[in-house]
Amino acid sequence: DAGVIQSPRHEVTEMGQEVTLRCKPISGHDYLFWYRQTMMRGLELLIYFNNNVPIDDSGMPEDRFSAKMPNASFSTLKIQPSEPRDSAVYFCASSLKGGNVEAFFGQGTRLTVV
Amino acid sequence: DAKTTQPPSMDCAEGRAANLPCNHSTISGNEYVYWYRQIHSQGPQYIIHGLKNNETNEMASLIITEDRKSSTLILPHATLRDTAVYYCIVRGYNTDKLIFGTGTRLQVFP
């Protein structure tokens, strides 16, 4: 397996534009997690899914952020409208199940909102 | 999940053992200790985890004190490629979420 695949690797967009980040988890994994990393706040869990169903979105910063998982092999994180403070590295991770197993992370998407 | 405390930074000479401490004094009986690391510009990488027994794999050893209030991650022969931020995480067996703290920035020098 190629691991967790995220696209794009880098995204530069103007304030107010819609941004969509994509993630393909490892085949067969039941859980998918979206994280955001900044210098100020470190690694923050935004939302996670179990079997394509959102379980906990308490980390989503505000209504401008939304995430979907239409099937077991694909998830998106959308920011609309984007703001400069959304600039960060966004990581997607997947695991076989939630407890007592390792999570595998993608390489991340570096988002810059100007 | 219990909170963890780690030193913000450590240095280690190449070829020597790197011993990274973690305090988790409020850990409960069904919570595991996990270690991840993040090499610059990459996603976090799983290293090892344990409940109460010491664990060893090809990457590292995990030593958990008998009272389970602290643990140490040991990289037996550190290399320059081990320079990274190391995260100690306490996670319940039935907990889905993996919550990262601030970690320890390990610098391995020649």
Short mmCIF file of C-alpha atoms in Angstrom, two decimals:
data_model
loop_
_atom_site.label_atom_id
_atom_site.label_comp_id
_atom_site.label_asym_id
_atom_site.label_seq_id
_atom_site.Cartn_x
_atom_site.Cartn_y
_atom_site.Cartn_z
CA ASP A 1 0.00 0.00 0.00
CA ALA A 2 1.21 3.52 -0.78
CA GLY A 3 0.17 4.80 2.61
CA VAL A 4 -2.13 7.72 3.27
CA ILE A 5 -2.17 9.99 0.24
CA GLN A 6 -2.97 13.66 0.50
CA SER A 7 -3.39 16.19 -2.26
CA PRO A 8 -2.35 18.76 -3.07
CA ARG A 9 0.98 18.89 -1.22
CA HIS A 10 1.01 22.67 -1.40
CA GLU A 11 -1.83 25.11 -1.91
CA VAL A 12 -1.67 28.87 -2.15
CA THR A 13 -4.95 30.70 -2.35
CA GLU A 14 -6.34 34.15 -1.88
CA MET A 15 -8.42 35.12 1.10
CA GLY A 16 -12.10 34.45 0.49
CA GLN A 17 -11.54 31.57 -1.89
CA GLU A 18 -12.77 28.05 -1.31
CA VAL A 19 -10.10 25.45 -0.58
CA THR A 20 -10.54 21.69 -0.75
CA LEU A 21 -8.00 19.29 0.69
CA ARG A 22 -8.15 15.62 -0.22
CA CYS A 23 -7.18 12.42 1.51
CA LYS A 24 -7.07 8.79 0.48
CA PRO A 25 -6.69 6.54 3.55
CA ILE A 26 -4.99 3.19 3.61
CA SER A 27 -7.26 0.53 2.18
CA GLY A 28 -9.18 -1.34 4.85
CA HIS A 29 -8.72 1.25 7.56
CA ASP A 30 -11.86 2.07 9.52
CA TYR A 31 -10.85 5.41 10.97
CA LEU A 32 -9.83 8.65 9.33
CA PHE A 33 -8.54 11.71 11.15
CA TRP A 34 -7.92 15.29 10.03
CA TYR A 35 -5.32 17.36 11.91
CA ARG A 36 -4.05 20.90 11.57
CA GLN A 37 -0.55 21.97 12.60
CA THR A 38 0.67 25.50 13.28
CA MET A 39 3.61 26.86 15.19
CA MET A 40 1.34 28.50 17.71
CA ARG A 41 -1.10 25.66 18.39
CA GLY A 42 0.83 22.54 17.46
CA LEU A 43 -1.04 19.49 16.15
CA GLU A 44 -4.79 19.83 16.61
CA LEU A 45 -7.36 17.15 15.89
CA LEU A 46 -10.12 18.69 13.80
CA ILE A 47 -12.48 15.80 13.09
CA TYR A 48 -12.48 12.05 12.74
CA PHE A 49 -14.62 9.46 10.99
CA ASN A 50 -15.42 5.84 11.72
CA ASN A 51 -16.68 3.81 8.77
CA ASN A 52 -17.29 7.03 6.84
CA VAL A 53 -19.42 8.54 9.61
CA PRO A 54 -18.22 11.69 11.41
CA ILE A 55 -17.82 10.83 15.09
CA ASP A 56 -16.33 13.93 16.66
CA ASP A 57 -16.02 17.33 14.98
CA SER A 58 -15.46 19.31 18.15
CA GLY A 59 -12.05 20.40 16.91
CA MET A 60 -13.37 22.07 13.78
CA PRO A 61 -12.61 25.73 14.38
CA GLU A 62 -15.76 27.25 12.89
CA ASP A 63 -18.50 26.85 10.32
CA ARG A 64 -16.17 27.76 7.52
CA PHE A 65 -14.65 24.30 7.89
CA SER A 66 -16.44 21.18 6.73
CA ALA A 67 -15.33 17.61 6.14
CA LYS A 68 -16.89 14.74 4.28
CA MET A 69 -16.16 11.10 3.67
CA PRO A 70 -18.40 9.92 0.83
CA ASN A 71 -16.79 6.48 0.76
CA ALA A 72 -14.14 4.42 2.49
CA SER A 73 -11.38 5.53 0.16
CA PHE A 74 -11.81 9.27 0.05
CA SER A 75 -12.27 12.26 2.34
CA THR A 76 -12.24 16.01 1.86
CA LEU A 77 -11.69 18.96 4.14
CA LYS A 78 -13.15 22.16 2.79
CA ILE A 79 -12.61 25.73 3.94
CA GLN A 80 -15.05 28.30 2.60
CA PRO A 81 -14.26 31.16 2.68
CA SER A 82 -10.57 30.83 3.52
CA GLU A 83 -8.76 33.34 5.74
CA PRO A 84 -5.05 34.03 6.30
CA ARG A 85 -5.26 32.50 9.80
CA ASP A 86 -6.17 29.18 8.17
CA SER A 87 -2.60 28.93 6.87
CA ALA A 88 -1.20 25.72 8.30
CA VAL A 89 -0.17 22.18 7.44
CA TYR A 90 -3.15 19.86 7.32
CA PHE A 91 -2.57 16.17 7.97
CA CYS A 92 -4.81 13.23 7.32
CA ALA A 93 -4.32 9.94 9.15
CA SER A 94 -6.00 6.56 9.12
CA SER A 95 -6.03 3.51 11.35
CA LEU A 96 -7.60 0.09 11.47
CA LYS A 97 -9.58 0.90 14.58
CA GLY A 98 -9.53 3.59 17.17
CA GLY A 99 -7.92 1.98 20.16
CA ASN A 100 -4.58 0.29 20.70
CA VAL A 101 -3.36 0.50 17.14
CA GLU A 102 -1.10 2.89 15.33
CA ALA A 103 -2.32 5.67 13.12
CA PHE A 104 -0.62 6.29 9.79
CA PHE A 105 -0.21 9.86 8.65
CA GLY A 106 -0.01 11.37 5.20
CA GLN A 107 2.65 13.84 4.16
CA GLY A 108 0.34 16.76 4.73
CA THR A 109 -0.94 19.69 2.70
CA ARG A 110 0.74 23.02 3.31
CA LEU A 111 -1.93 25.69 2.91
CA THR A 112 -1.08 29.35 2.53
CA VAL A 113 -3.88 31.88 2.39
CA VAL A 114 -2.76 35.32 1.25
CA ASP B 1 -7.03 10.92 28.56
CA ALA B 2 -4.27 11.72 31.02
CA LYS B 3 -2.00 14.69 30.41
CA THR B 4 1.69 14.20 29.65
CA THR B 5 4.69 16.38 30.42
CA GLN B 6 7.88 16.28 28.35
CA PRO B 7 10.99 18.44 28.29
CA PRO B 8 10.82 20.86 25.37
CA SER B 9 14.21 19.94 23.96
CA MET B 10 17.14 17.53 24.32
CA ASP B 11 20.47 16.92 22.65
CA CYS B 12 22.19 13.63 21.96
CA ALA B 13 25.50 12.69 20.37
CA GLU B 14 25.34 10.47 17.33
CA GLY B 15 25.84 6.82 18.24
CA ARG B 16 24.83 7.33 21.84
CA ALA B 17 21.55 6.31 23.42
CA ALA B 18 18.84 8.94 23.50
CA ASN B 19 16.61 8.70 26.56
CA LEU B 20 13.44 10.74 26.28
CA PRO B 21 11.39 11.05 29.47
CA CYS B 22 7.65 11.51 29.80
CA ASN B 23 5.60 12.16 32.90
CA HIS B 24 2.00 10.95 33.02
CA SER B 25 1.22 10.93 36.72
CA THR B 26 -2.57 10.89 36.23
CA ILE B 27 -2.62 7.85 33.94
CA SER B 28 -5.41 5.38 34.65
CA GLY B 29 -5.35 1.61 34.50
CA ASN B 30 -6.69 1.16 30.98
CA GLU B 31 -4.60 3.87 29.34
CA TYR B 32 -1.70 3.10 27.05
CA VAL B 33 1.46 5.13 26.52
CA TYR B 34 2.17 5.86 22.85
CA TRP B 35 5.18 7.46 21.24
CA TYR B 36 5.21 9.16 17.87
CA ARG B 37 7.82 11.29 16.22
CA GLN B 38 7.69 13.95 13.56
CA ILE B 39 10.65 14.57 11.36
CA HIS B 40 10.72 18.03 9.87
CA SER B 41 8.04 18.60 7.21
CA GLN B 42 6.70 15.07 7.47
CA GLY B 43 3.63 13.55 9.06
CA PRO B 44 3.96 12.01 12.52
CA GLN B 45 5.27 8.44 12.59
CA TYR B 46 4.34 5.77 15.11
CA ILE B 47 7.24 4.43 17.17
CA ILE B 48 5.96 2.19 19.95
CA HIS B 49 3.32 1.82 22.63
CA GLY B 50 2.84 -0.06 25.89
CA LEU B 51 0.55 -0.59 28.84
CA LYS B 52 2.74 -1.59 31.78
CA ASN B 53 5.40 -3.94 30.52
CA ASN B 54 8.52 -2.70 28.84
CA GLU B 55 8.37 -2.95 25.07
CA THR B 56 10.99 -3.13 22.36
CA ASN B 57 10.81 -3.05 18.60
CA GLU B 58 13.19 -2.35 15.76
CA MET B 59 12.99 1.40 16.35
CA ALA B 60 13.13 1.85 20.10
CA SER B 61 12.50 0.58 23.61
CA LEU B 62 9.82 1.82 25.97
CA ILE B 63 10.42 1.63 29.68
CA ILE B 64 7.37 2.22 31.90
CA THR B 65 7.84 2.63 35.64
CA GLU B 66 6.11 0.20 37.94
CA ASP B 67 3.63 2.83 39.13
CA ARG B 68 3.11 3.79 35.47
CA LYS B 69 3.42 7.47 36.28
CA SER B 70 6.31 7.99 33.91
CA SER B 71 8.05 6.37 30.99
CA THR B 72 11.20 6.67 28.93
CA LEU B 73 11.65 6.17 25.22
CA ILE B 74 15.10 4.87 24.38
CA LEU B 75 16.73 5.14 20.98
CA PRO B 76 19.72 2.84 21.56
CA HIS B 77 22.07 4.28 18.94
CA ALA B 78 20.87 7.67 17.82
CA THR B 79 21.64 8.80 14.28
CA LEU B 80 21.31 12.20 12.65
CA ARG B 81 18.09 10.97 11.04
CA ASP B 82 16.56 10.60 14.51
CA THR B 83 16.47 14.38 14.86
CA ALA B 84 12.76 15.06 15.27
CA VAL B 85 10.01 16.08 17.67
CA TYR B 86 9.00 13.15 19.86
CA TYR B 87 5.48 13.00 21.25
CA CYS B 88 4.42 11.00 24.28
CA ILE B 89 0.66 10.38 24.29
CA VAL B 90 -1.60 8.65 26.77
CA ARG B 91 -4.58 7.02 25.18
CA GLY B 92 -7.39 4.88 26.55
CA TYR B 93 -7.91 1.45 25.03
CA ASN B 94 -11.38 2.42 23.83
CA THR B 95 -10.41 5.93 22.90
CA ASP B 96 -10.45 6.67 19.22
CA LYS B 97 -8.71 10.02 19.35
CA LEU B 98 -4.97 10.61 19.36
CA ILE B 99 -4.23 13.94 21.04
CA PHE B 100 -0.75 15.42 20.64
CA GLY B 101 0.99 17.66 23.17
CA THR B 102 4.02 19.83 22.52
CA GLY B 103 6.59 17.03 22.49
CA THR B 104 10.37 16.99 22.92
CA ARG B 105 12.57 18.32 20.15
CA LEU B 106 15.53 15.93 19.96
CA GLN B 107 18.64 17.19 18.22
CA VAL B 108 21.22 14.55 17.38
CA PHE B 109 24.61 16.07 16.68
CA PRO B 110 27.71 14.56 15.01
#
